Coordinates of C-alpha atoms in Angstrom, one line a residue:
M14 CA 99.8 135.7 141.2
S15 CA 99.9 132.0 142.1
F16 CA 97.3 129.4 141.2
D17 CA 98.6 127.4 144.1
G18 CA 97.1 124.3 145.8
T19 CA 95.1 126.5 148.2
F20 CA 93.4 128.4 145.4
L21 CA 92.8 125.2 143.5
H22 CA 91.0 123.8 146.6
A23 CA 88.5 126.7 146.3
M24 CA 88.3 126.5 142.5
T25 CA 87.7 122.7 142.7
A26 CA 84.6 123.3 144.9
E27 CA 83.3 125.9 142.4
L28 CA 83.8 123.6 139.4
A29 CA 82.3 120.6 141.1
T30 CA 79.2 122.6 142.1
T31 CA 78.8 123.8 138.5
F32 CA 79.7 120.7 136.5
V33 CA 79.1 117.4 138.3
G34 CA 76.0 115.8 136.7
G35 CA 76.6 117.8 133.5
R36 CA 77.3 116.5 130.0
V37 CA 80.1 117.4 127.6
V38 CA 78.6 119.1 124.5
K39 CA 81.7 120.6 122.7
I40 CA 85.5 120.4 122.9
Q41 CA 87.8 122.9 121.2
Q42 CA 91.5 123.7 121.3
P43 CA 91.8 127.4 120.4
Y44 CA 95.5 127.6 121.4
P45 CA 98.3 125.1 121.5
L46 CA 98.3 124.4 125.2
E47 CA 94.7 125.2 126.1
I48 CA 91.4 123.5 125.6
I49 CA 87.8 124.6 126.1
V50 CA 85.4 121.9 127.2
T51 CA 81.8 123.2 127.0
I52 CA 79.6 121.3 129.5
R53 CA 75.9 121.6 129.7
S54 CA 74.8 121.7 133.3
Q55 CA 71.9 123.2 135.2
R56 CA 70.2 124.0 131.8
H57 CA 73.2 126.2 130.8
N58 CA 76.3 125.8 128.6
Y59 CA 79.5 126.6 130.6
P60 CA 82.9 126.8 128.8
L61 CA 85.5 125.2 131.0
L62 CA 89.1 126.4 130.3
L63 CA 91.9 124.0 131.0
S64 CA 95.3 125.5 130.4
A65 CA 98.8 124.0 130.4
N66 CA 100.4 127.3 129.5
P67 CA 103.7 127.5 131.5
S68 CA 102.9 130.9 133.0
L69 CA 99.1 130.8 133.0
A70 CA 98.3 127.2 133.9
R71 CA 94.8 127.0 135.4
A72 CA 91.3 125.6 135.4
Q73 CA 88.3 127.9 135.3
I74 CA 85.0 128.8 133.7
T75 CA 85.7 131.5 131.1
E76 CA 83.6 134.1 129.3
I77 CA 86.5 135.5 127.3
P78 CA 85.8 134.9 123.5
Y79 CA 88.4 132.8 121.8
A80 CA 89.4 131.9 118.2
N81 CA 89.4 128.4 116.8
P82 CA 92.0 127.1 114.3
K83 CA 90.6 126.0 110.9
T84 CA 92.2 122.5 111.4
A85 CA 91.6 120.8 114.8
P86 CA 94.8 119.5 116.4
N87 CA 95.2 115.8 117.1
F88 CA 94.7 116.2 120.9
V89 CA 91.3 117.8 120.6
M90 CA 90.3 115.3 117.9
T91 CA 91.0 112.4 120.3
M92 CA 89.2 114.3 123.1
R93 CA 86.1 114.6 120.9
K94 CA 86.2 110.9 120.0
Y95 CA 86.2 109.8 123.6
L96 CA 84.4 112.5 125.5
E97 CA 81.6 113.8 123.3
N98 CA 78.3 113.4 125.4
A99 CA 80.3 112.1 128.4
S100 CA 78.9 112.8 131.8
V101 CA 80.9 114.5 134.5
E102 CA 80.9 112.2 137.6
A103 CA 83.3 114.0 139.9
I104 CA 85.9 116.8 140.1
E105 CA 88.6 116.4 142.7
Q106 CA 91.9 117.9 143.7
V107 CA 94.9 115.6 144.5
E108 CA 95.5 116.4 148.2
N109 CA 96.4 120.1 148.2
D110 CA 98.7 120.0 145.2
R111 CA 98.1 121.6 141.8
I112 CA 96.6 118.6 140.2
L113 CA 92.9 118.4 139.1
K114 CA 91.1 115.2 138.2
I115 CA 87.8 115.2 136.3
S116 CA 86.1 111.8 136.2
L117 CA 83.9 111.2 133.2
R118 CA 81.7 108.4 132.0
S119 CA 81.2 107.8 128.3
R120 CA 80.4 105.0 125.9
D121 CA 82.8 103.4 123.5
E122 CA 82.1 102.6 119.8
L123 CA 80.3 99.4 120.8
G124 CA 78.1 101.2 123.3
D125 CA 79.8 99.8 126.4
Q126 CA 80.3 102.1 129.4
E127 CA 83.8 103.6 129.6
D128 CA 85.2 105.5 132.6
L129 CA 87.8 108.2 131.8
L130 CA 89.9 110.7 133.6
L131 CA 90.9 114.1 132.5
V132 CA 93.9 115.2 134.5
V133 CA 95.2 118.7 134.6
E134 CA 98.7 119.2 136.1
M135 CA 99.3 123.0 136.8
M136 CA 103.0 123.0 137.5
G137 CA 104.7 125.8 135.6
R138 CA 106.7 124.6 132.6
H139 CA 105.8 121.0 133.5
S140 CA 102.1 121.7 133.2
N141 CA 100.2 119.2 131.1
I142 CA 96.7 117.8 130.3
F143 CA 96.0 114.1 130.1
L144 CA 93.1 111.9 128.9
I145 CA 93.4 108.6 130.8
E146 CA 91.6 105.3 130.6
K147 CA 90.5 104.8 134.2
A148 CA 90.5 101.0 134.3
T149 CA 94.0 100.5 133.0
N150 CA 95.5 103.9 134.0
R151 CA 96.7 104.1 130.3
I152 CA 97.4 107.5 128.8
I153 CA 95.1 107.8 125.7
E154 CA 96.5 111.2 124.7
L155 CA 98.1 114.3 126.3
I156 CA 98.4 117.9 125.1
K157 CA 102.2 118.0 125.4
H158 CA 104.3 115.0 124.5
V159 CA 107.6 114.7 126.4
S160 CA 110.4 112.4 125.1
P161 CA 112.0 110.0 127.6
D162 CA 115.4 111.8 127.6
Q163 CA 113.6 114.9 128.9
N164 CA 111.8 113.2 131.7
R165 CA 113.3 110.0 133.1
Y166 CA 110.9 109.8 136.1
R167 CA 107.8 109.0 134.0
L168 CA 107.0 108.4 130.3
L169 CA 104.7 111.2 129.0
M170 CA 103.6 109.7 125.7
P171 CA 100.3 108.1 124.5
G172 CA 100.0 104.4 125.5
A173 CA 102.2 104.8 128.5
Q174 CA 101.0 104.2 132.1
Y175 CA 100.1 107.4 133.9
V176 CA 102.4 108.0 136.8
Q177 CA 101.4 110.8 139.1
P178 CA 104.1 113.4 139.6
E179 CA 105.8 113.5 143.0
L180 CA 103.5 115.6 145.3
A181 CA 104.7 118.5 147.3
S182 CA 105.6 117.6 150.9
G183 CA 103.7 118.9 154.0
F184 CA 100.3 118.5 155.5
D185 CA 97.1 119.0 153.5
P186 CA 95.6 121.9 155.4
F187 CA 92.0 120.9 154.4
A188 CA 92.2 117.2 155.2
D189 CA 95.0 116.2 157.6
E190 CA 94.5 116.1 161.4
L191 CA 97.5 117.8 163.0
T192 CA 98.7 116.8 166.5
A193 CA 100.0 119.0 169.3
A194 CA 103.5 117.7 168.4
D195 CA 103.1 119.0 164.8
W196 CA 102.1 122.5 166.0
N197 CA 105.0 122.5 168.5
Q198 CA 107.4 121.7 165.7
V199 CA 106.2 124.5 163.5
W200 CA 106.2 126.9 166.5
L201 CA 109.9 126.1 167.1
Q202 CA 110.8 126.5 163.4
L203 CA 109.1 129.9 163.2
H204 CA 111.1 131.1 166.2
D205 CA 114.4 129.9 164.8
L206 CA 116.1 133.0 163.5
K207 CA 117.8 131.0 160.8
N208 CA 114.5 130.3 159.1
K209 CA 112.3 132.5 156.9
P210 CA 108.8 132.3 158.3
A211 CA 107.2 132.2 154.8
R212 CA 109.4 129.3 153.9
V213 CA 108.5 127.5 157.1
W214 CA 104.8 127.6 156.2
Q215 CA 105.5 126.4 152.7
T216 CA 107.4 123.4 154.1
F217 CA 104.8 122.7 156.8
F218 CA 101.7 122.9 154.6
Q219 CA 101.4 121.4 151.1
G220 CA 100.7 123.4 148.0
L221 CA 101.3 127.0 149.3
G222 CA 102.3 129.7 146.9
T223 CA 104.5 132.6 148.3
D224 CA 101.5 134.9 148.5
T225 CA 99.6 132.5 150.7
A226 CA 102.7 131.8 152.9
L227 CA 103.2 135.6 153.4
E228 CA 99.5 135.9 154.4
L229 CA 100.0 133.2 157.0
V230 CA 103.0 135.0 158.3
E231 CA 101.0 138.2 158.6
R232 CA 98.0 136.5 160.3
T233 CA 100.1 134.7 162.9
K234 CA 102.8 137.3 163.8
A235 CA 100.9 138.3 166.9
A236 CA 100.6 134.7 168.3
R237 CA 102.0 134.5 171.8
S238 CA 101.7 130.8 172.2
V239 CA 101.3 127.5 170.3
E240 CA 97.6 127.5 171.2
E241 CA 97.0 131.0 169.7
L242 CA 99.0 130.0 166.6
T243 CA 96.9 126.8 166.2
T244 CA 93.6 128.8 166.4
M245 CA 94.8 131.5 164.0
V246 CA 95.9 129.1 161.3
T247 CA 92.8 126.9 161.8
D248 CA 90.5 129.9 161.4
F249 CA 92.4 130.9 158.2
W250 CA 91.8 127.5 156.6
Q251 CA 88.2 127.4 157.7
S252 CA 87.6 130.8 156.0
F253 CA 88.1 129.1 152.6
A254 CA 84.7 127.5 153.1
Q255 CA 83.1 130.9 152.2
V256 CA 85.1 132.3 149.3
Q257 CA 85.2 136.0 148.5
P258 CA 87.3 136.4 145.3
T259 CA 89.8 139.2 145.7
I260 CA 92.4 141.1 143.7
G261 CA 95.0 143.4 145.3
E262 CA 98.6 144.3 145.6
Q263 CA 101.1 142.4 147.7
N264 CA 104.7 143.7 147.8
Q265 CA 103.8 146.0 144.9
K266 CA 102.7 143.1 142.7
L267 CA 99.1 142.4 141.6
Q268 CA 97.8 139.2 143.1
F269 CA 94.5 137.3 143.4
A270 CA 93.1 135.1 146.2
A271 CA 90.0 133.1 147.0
I272 CA 89.5 135.1 150.2
P273 CA 90.5 138.7 151.2
Y274 CA 94.1 138.7 152.3
Q275 CA 95.3 141.1 155.0
T276 CA 98.6 141.5 153.1
F277 CA 96.7 143.0 150.1
T278 CA 97.0 146.8 149.7
G279 CA 96.2 149.4 147.2
N280 CA 92.9 149.3 145.4
V281 CA 91.6 145.9 146.7
N282 CA 88.8 144.6 144.5
H283 CA 86.5 141.9 145.9
N284 CA 83.4 142.7 143.7
F285 CA 83.4 139.3 142.1
T286 CA 80.6 136.7 142.3
T287 CA 82.8 133.7 141.3
L288 CA 86.5 132.8 141.3
S289 CA 86.3 132.2 137.5
G290 CA 84.9 135.7 136.9
M291 CA 87.8 137.1 138.9
L292 CA 90.3 135.1 136.9
D293 CA 88.8 136.4 133.7
R294 CA 89.4 139.9 134.9
F295 CA 92.9 139.1 136.3
F296 CA 94.3 137.0 133.5
G297 CA 92.2 138.4 130.6
Q298 CA 94.5 141.0 129.1
K299 CA 97.8 139.1 129.8
A300 CA 96.3 135.7 128.6
E301 CA 95.0 137.3 125.4
S302 CA 98.3 139.1 124.8
D303 CA 100.3 135.9 125.3
R304 CA 97.9 133.9 123.0
K305 CA 98.0 136.6 120.4
H306 CA 101.8 136.8 120.3
Q307 CA 102.0 133.0 120.2
L308 CA 99.7 132.9 117.2
A309 CA 101.3 135.9 115.5
S310 CA 105.0 135.3 116.3
N311 CA 106.1 134.6 112.7
L312 CA 103.8 137.3 111.3
L313 CA 105.2 139.9 113.8
Q314 CA 108.8 138.9 112.9
R315 CA 108.1 139.3 109.2
L316 CA 106.3 142.7 109.8
N317 CA 109.2 144.1 111.8
T318 CA 111.7 142.9 109.2
V319 CA 109.8 144.6 106.4
I320 CA 109.3 147.8 108.5
K321 CA 113.1 148.0 109.2
R322 CA 113.8 147.5 105.5
N323 CA 111.5 150.3 104.5
Q324 CA 113.0 152.6 107.2
K325 CA 116.5 152.0 105.8
K326 CA 115.2 152.6 102.3
L327 CA 113.5 155.9 103.3
K328 CA 116.7 157.1 105.0
K329 CA 118.8 156.5 101.9
L330 CA 116.2 158.2 99.7
Q331 CA 116.2 161.2 101.9
Q332 CA 120.0 161.4 101.7
T333 CA 119.7 161.1 97.9
L334 CA 117.1 163.9 97.9
K335 CA 119.3 166.2 99.9
S336 CA 122.1 165.6 97.4
A337 CA 119.8 166.1 94.4
Q338 CA 118.4 169.4 95.8
N339 CA 121.8 170.9 95.0
A340 CA 121.1 170.5 91.3
D341 CA 120.7 174.3 90.6
E342 CA 124.2 174.9 92.1
V343 CA 125.6 172.3 89.8
R344 CA 123.9 174.0 86.8
I345 CA 125.2 177.4 87.8
K346 CA 128.7 176.1 87.9
G347 CA 128.4 174.6 84.4
E348 CA 127.0 177.9 83.0
I349 CA 129.8 180.0 84.6
L350 CA 132.4 177.7 83.2
M351 CA 130.9 177.9 79.7
T352 CA 130.8 181.7 80.0
Y353 CA 134.4 182.1 81.0
L354 CA 135.9 179.1 79.0
R355 CA 138.9 181.2 77.8
E356 CA 139.8 182.1 81.4
V357 CA 139.9 178.5 82.6
P358 CA 143.5 177.1 82.5
E359 CA 144.1 173.6 81.1
H360 CA 144.7 170.7 83.6
A361 CA 143.6 172.9 86.6
T362 CA 142.1 171.2 89.6
K363 CA 140.0 174.3 90.4
V364 CA 139.2 177.8 89.2
T365 CA 137.7 180.9 90.8
L366 CA 135.3 182.9 88.6
P367 CA 132.8 185.7 89.1
N368 CA 129.3 184.4 89.8
F369 CA 126.9 186.5 87.7
Y370 CA 124.0 185.0 89.6
D371 CA 125.3 186.6 92.9
D372 CA 126.6 190.1 92.1
N373 CA 129.8 188.6 90.5
Q374 CA 131.0 187.3 93.8
P375 CA 134.0 185.0 93.4
L376 CA 133.0 181.3 93.1
T377 CA 135.5 178.5 93.3
I378 CA 134.7 175.6 91.0
A379 CA 136.3 172.1 91.3
L380 CA 137.7 170.7 88.0
S381 CA 139.0 167.4 86.7
P382 CA 142.6 168.0 85.4
A383 CA 142.2 165.2 82.8
L384 CA 139.3 167.0 81.0
T385 CA 139.3 170.2 78.9
P386 CA 137.5 173.2 80.3
A387 CA 134.6 172.5 77.9
K388 CA 134.3 168.9 79.0
N389 CA 134.4 170.0 82.6
A390 CA 131.5 172.3 81.9
Q391 CA 129.6 169.5 80.1
K392 CA 130.3 167.2 83.1
Y393 CA 128.5 169.7 85.3
F394 CA 125.5 169.9 82.9
T395 CA 125.3 166.1 82.8
R396 CA 125.3 165.9 86.6
Y397 CA 122.7 168.6 86.7
Q398 CA 120.4 166.7 84.4
K399 CA 120.9 163.5 86.4
D400 CA 120.1 165.2 89.7
K401 CA 117.1 166.9 88.2
N402 CA 115.7 163.6 87.0
A403 CA 116.6 162.0 90.4
L404 CA 114.7 164.7 92.2
I405 CA 111.4 163.8 90.5
Y406 CA 112.0 160.0 90.9
V407 CA 113.2 160.2 94.5
K408 CA 110.3 162.4 95.6
T409 CA 107.9 159.7 94.2
Q410 CA 109.9 156.9 95.9
I411 CA 109.8 158.7 99.2
E412 CA 106.0 159.2 99.0
E413 CA 105.5 155.5 98.1
T414 CA 107.9 154.2 100.8
Q415 CA 106.4 156.5 103.5
A416 CA 102.9 155.3 102.5
E417 CA 104.1 151.6 102.7
L418 CA 105.7 152.3 106.1
D419 CA 102.5 154.0 107.4
Y420 CA 100.5 151.0 106.2
L421 CA 102.8 148.4 107.8
T422 CA 103.1 150.3 111.2
G423 CA 99.3 150.5 111.1
V424 CA 99.0 146.8 110.7
L425 CA 101.6 146.3 113.5
A426 CA 99.4 148.4 115.7
Q427 CA 96.4 146.3 114.8
V428 CA 98.2 143.2 115.9
E429 CA 99.1 144.9 119.2
V430 CA 95.6 146.1 120.1
G431 CA 93.7 143.3 118.4
E432 CA 92.6 139.9 119.8
P433 CA 93.8 136.3 118.9
K434 CA 90.7 135.8 116.7
D435 CA 91.8 138.8 114.5
I436 CA 95.2 137.4 113.6
E437 CA 94.0 135.2 110.8
D438 CA 92.3 138.1 109.0
I439 CA 95.6 140.1 109.3
R440 CA 97.6 137.2 107.9
V441 CA 95.2 136.9 104.9
E442 CA 95.5 140.7 104.3
L443 CA 99.4 140.6 104.4
E444 CA 99.4 137.6 102.0
Q445 CA 97.1 139.6 99.6
Q446 CA 99.5 142.6 99.8
G447 CA 102.6 140.4 99.2
V448 CA 104.1 141.2 102.6
I449 CA 104.2 137.5 103.6
R450 CA 104.1 134.4 101.4
A451 CA 101.1 132.3 101.3
D452 CA 101.5 128.6 102.4
K453 CA 101.5 126.8 99.0
K454 CA 100.8 123.5 100.8
K455 CA 97.4 124.8 102.1
K456 CA 94.5 124.5 99.8
K457 CA 93.2 127.9 98.6
Q458 CA 89.9 128.7 100.3
R459 CA 87.5 131.5 99.9
V460 CA 88.5 134.2 102.3
K461 CA 85.9 134.6 105.0
I462 CA 86.4 137.8 107.0
N463 CA 85.4 137.8 110.6
P464 CA 82.6 140.3 111.4
A465 CA 83.3 143.5 113.3
E466 CA 82.8 143.3 117.0
Q467 CA 79.6 144.7 118.4
F468 CA 79.4 147.0 121.4
Y469 CA 76.5 148.8 123.0
A470 CA 76.3 152.5 124.2
S471 CA 74.6 153.4 127.5
D472 CA 71.4 154.0 125.6
G473 CA 71.5 150.7 123.8
T474 CA 72.7 152.0 120.5
S475 CA 74.8 149.5 118.5
I476 CA 78.4 150.3 117.8
L477 CA 80.6 148.2 115.5
V478 CA 84.4 148.1 115.7
G479 CA 86.7 146.7 112.9
K480 CA 89.8 145.1 114.3
N481 CA 91.9 145.0 111.1
N482 CA 92.0 146.5 107.7
L483 CA 89.9 143.8 106.0
Q484 CA 87.2 144.2 108.7
N485 CA 87.5 148.0 108.4
D486 CA 86.8 147.9 104.6
Q487 CA 84.0 145.5 105.0
L488 CA 82.4 147.5 107.8
T489 CA 82.8 151.0 106.4
L490 CA 82.3 150.4 102.7
K491 CA 79.7 147.5 102.7
K492 CA 77.9 147.1 106.0
A493 CA 77.5 150.7 107.2
R494 CA 74.6 152.8 106.1
K495 CA 75.3 156.2 104.5
T496 CA 73.6 157.9 107.5
D497 CA 75.6 156.1 110.1
L498 CA 78.4 157.9 112.0
W499 CA 82.1 156.9 111.3
L500 CA 84.9 157.4 113.8
H501 CA 88.7 157.0 113.7
T502 CA 91.7 158.3 115.7
K503 CA 93.1 161.4 114.0
N504 CA 96.4 160.6 112.2
I505 CA 96.9 157.5 114.5
P506 CA 96.6 153.9 113.3
G507 CA 93.4 152.3 114.6
S508 CA 90.0 150.8 114.1
H509 CA 87.1 152.0 112.0
V510 CA 84.1 152.5 114.4
I511 CA 80.5 152.8 113.2
I512 CA 77.6 154.1 115.3
Q513 CA 74.5 152.5 113.8
A514 CA 72.3 155.5 114.2
A515 CA 71.6 158.6 112.1
E516 CA 71.4 161.0 115.0
P517 CA 73.3 159.5 118.0
S518 CA 73.4 161.3 121.3
D519 CA 76.4 163.2 122.4
E520 CA 77.0 160.5 125.1
T521 CA 76.9 157.8 122.5
I522 CA 79.4 159.7 120.3
L523 CA 81.7 160.1 123.3
E524 CA 81.5 156.4 124.2
A525 CA 82.2 155.4 120.5
A526 CA 85.2 157.8 120.4
K527 CA 86.6 156.1 123.5
L528 CA 86.2 152.7 121.7
A529 CA 88.1 154.2 118.7
A530 CA 90.9 155.4 121.0
Y531 CA 91.1 152.1 122.9
F532 CA 91.4 150.1 119.7
S533 CA 94.2 152.2 118.3
K534 CA 97.9 152.7 118.8
A535 CA 97.1 155.4 121.3
R536 CA 95.4 152.9 123.7
E537 CA 97.8 153.9 126.6
S538 CA 97.5 157.6 125.9
S539 CA 95.2 160.4 127.2
Q540 CA 93.4 163.1 125.4
V541 CA 93.4 161.1 122.1
P542 CA 92.0 163.0 119.1
V543 CA 89.2 161.2 117.3
D544 CA 87.6 162.3 114.1
Y545 CA 83.9 161.6 113.4
V546 CA 81.9 162.1 110.2
K547 CA 78.9 160.7 108.3
V548 CA 79.6 157.5 106.3
K549 CA 78.4 159.2 103.1
Q550 CA 81.4 161.6 103.3
I551 CA 83.9 158.6 103.3
H552 CA 85.6 157.7 100.1
K553 CA 88.2 155.1 99.2
P554 CA 90.6 156.1 96.4
N555 CA 91.2 153.6 93.6
G556 CA 94.1 151.3 94.3
A557 CA 94.4 152.4 98.0
K558 CA 95.6 149.9 100.6
P559 CA 93.1 148.0 102.7
G560 CA 91.6 150.2 105.5
F561 CA 92.6 153.5 103.8
V562 CA 89.9 156.0 103.2
I563 CA 89.6 159.8 102.8
F564 CA 86.9 162.1 104.1
T565 CA 86.0 165.8 104.6
G566 CA 83.8 167.8 106.9
Q567 CA 84.9 165.9 110.0
K568 CA 84.6 167.0 113.6
T569 CA 87.2 166.1 116.3
L570 CA 86.9 165.4 120.0
Y571 CA 89.5 164.4 122.6
V572 CA 89.0 161.4 124.8
T573 CA 90.9 159.1 127.2
P574 CA 90.4 155.3 126.6
E575 CA 89.0 153.3 129.5
R576 CA 89.3 149.5 129.6
E577 CA 86.5 149.1 132.1
L578 CA 84.1 151.0 129.8
V579 CA 85.0 148.8 126.9
E580 CA 84.2 145.7 128.9
Q581 CA 80.9 147.2 130.0
M582 CA 80.0 148.1 126.4
R583 CA 80.5 144.5 125.3
Q584 CA 77.3 143.6 127.2
K585 CA 73.9 144.7 126.0
K586 CA 72.0 146.7 128.7

């Protein structure tokens, strides 16, 4: 899974073909270390994703929907100031390393021409995105500021001169002319038993990830001479002129490549028309998960804390209930003591008396030696009354605590199966419920709930899916028609799903049920029970938590969620 120099070489060609000659129409920064630059080219708007995420650094065209923060960060504000309406002049890779340079031409505030560079360094935890003034090589802004004590090699702050990082050693396989002496040298190194072949290739050629180096080892292992080796490697690099995006397993780990790799095994997938489309498939779920947890880290921490607190409370209440359920035994002991008061000795620690509730079987009753027999009996009656009252109170408390716990775990499940754009709705909901504190520094704004996501059944029927409780309430109680069909996983936290049809086909109901199962806590399960019923049979009790409804007359079917089906249903046929 390496976006190495070799893959960037192929991606650069794809981006240059798509964007050179285009014009920047929109710039957004949906996540802290990622920007989306929408470029209009060839009569179409393309969202270019540039990421400095340490584990997911890359450049690609993306079709994955993203959320935008309500307040634009400083970096994107600067980008908008300098790059709005800028034209894309060139897109180039620096040798075969993981550095991409996008040359742009804009106009300053006086209308004078201004040449700028957008530089994306895709180098793990050192990844960064720079906006540079081309004439002076001055850094205008960068997405990640680094203090001088963290990087002494170069100053990574606005206003500093841009210094290119030290490039990886080795030959550029797509540009350098290698001599016979160079090939002889690598031949000798490959046949030195002290060396690891993959490491030899990584040292010899610039910008090779481990997956590409292993592929070279595989393709050249049958070489019987330097000449054969030279031909095999040359053919390998020339094959990158005709990309065929591929995903497969290498050493039991999922990988991607610009061309089919012979080392890929398992279910090799090369049914992609573009490298970017392949990356959307490959990174989509992991990238969304990382972004979501980044946005929701504080929220998740608070949710887990409150859930643990309620779990402890429930456990204590259940222990109290167990103790209080012995109230009748306490009452019986008090009544037996009152009946046989004259037979109870003074200052005794216990007494055995006939239990007239159990065929006069002997019953040993503990006593307080400091109290008279009558006061011992009264003590049992007092304890009985206390336990009896506690029984009523504790049962109520258990019901309320369990309901709160069910609600919180449901919200937690929604965070897990939801998307980054749904996090803000969940945050607003938890603020309304008093689970998290609202930021007093922020101005109170009217809550605008994101609409439910729309999907399409095989026959084109519209299906709406709520991703959180506020969306669920809005969808089920306000947007849905009484004749629509409502679906939800049975006794499992999940989304409200609405089929916008009075009499949907069995196939549509099945597909909608798979959506309900996918957007639930049971996403990874099979044979998930899903209830479905007409919206007119749905009712929300007064004072109920967001997303909670009751219904009757439902039917249930069992389905297994399918991610590929969900992706297909996002597109209208």
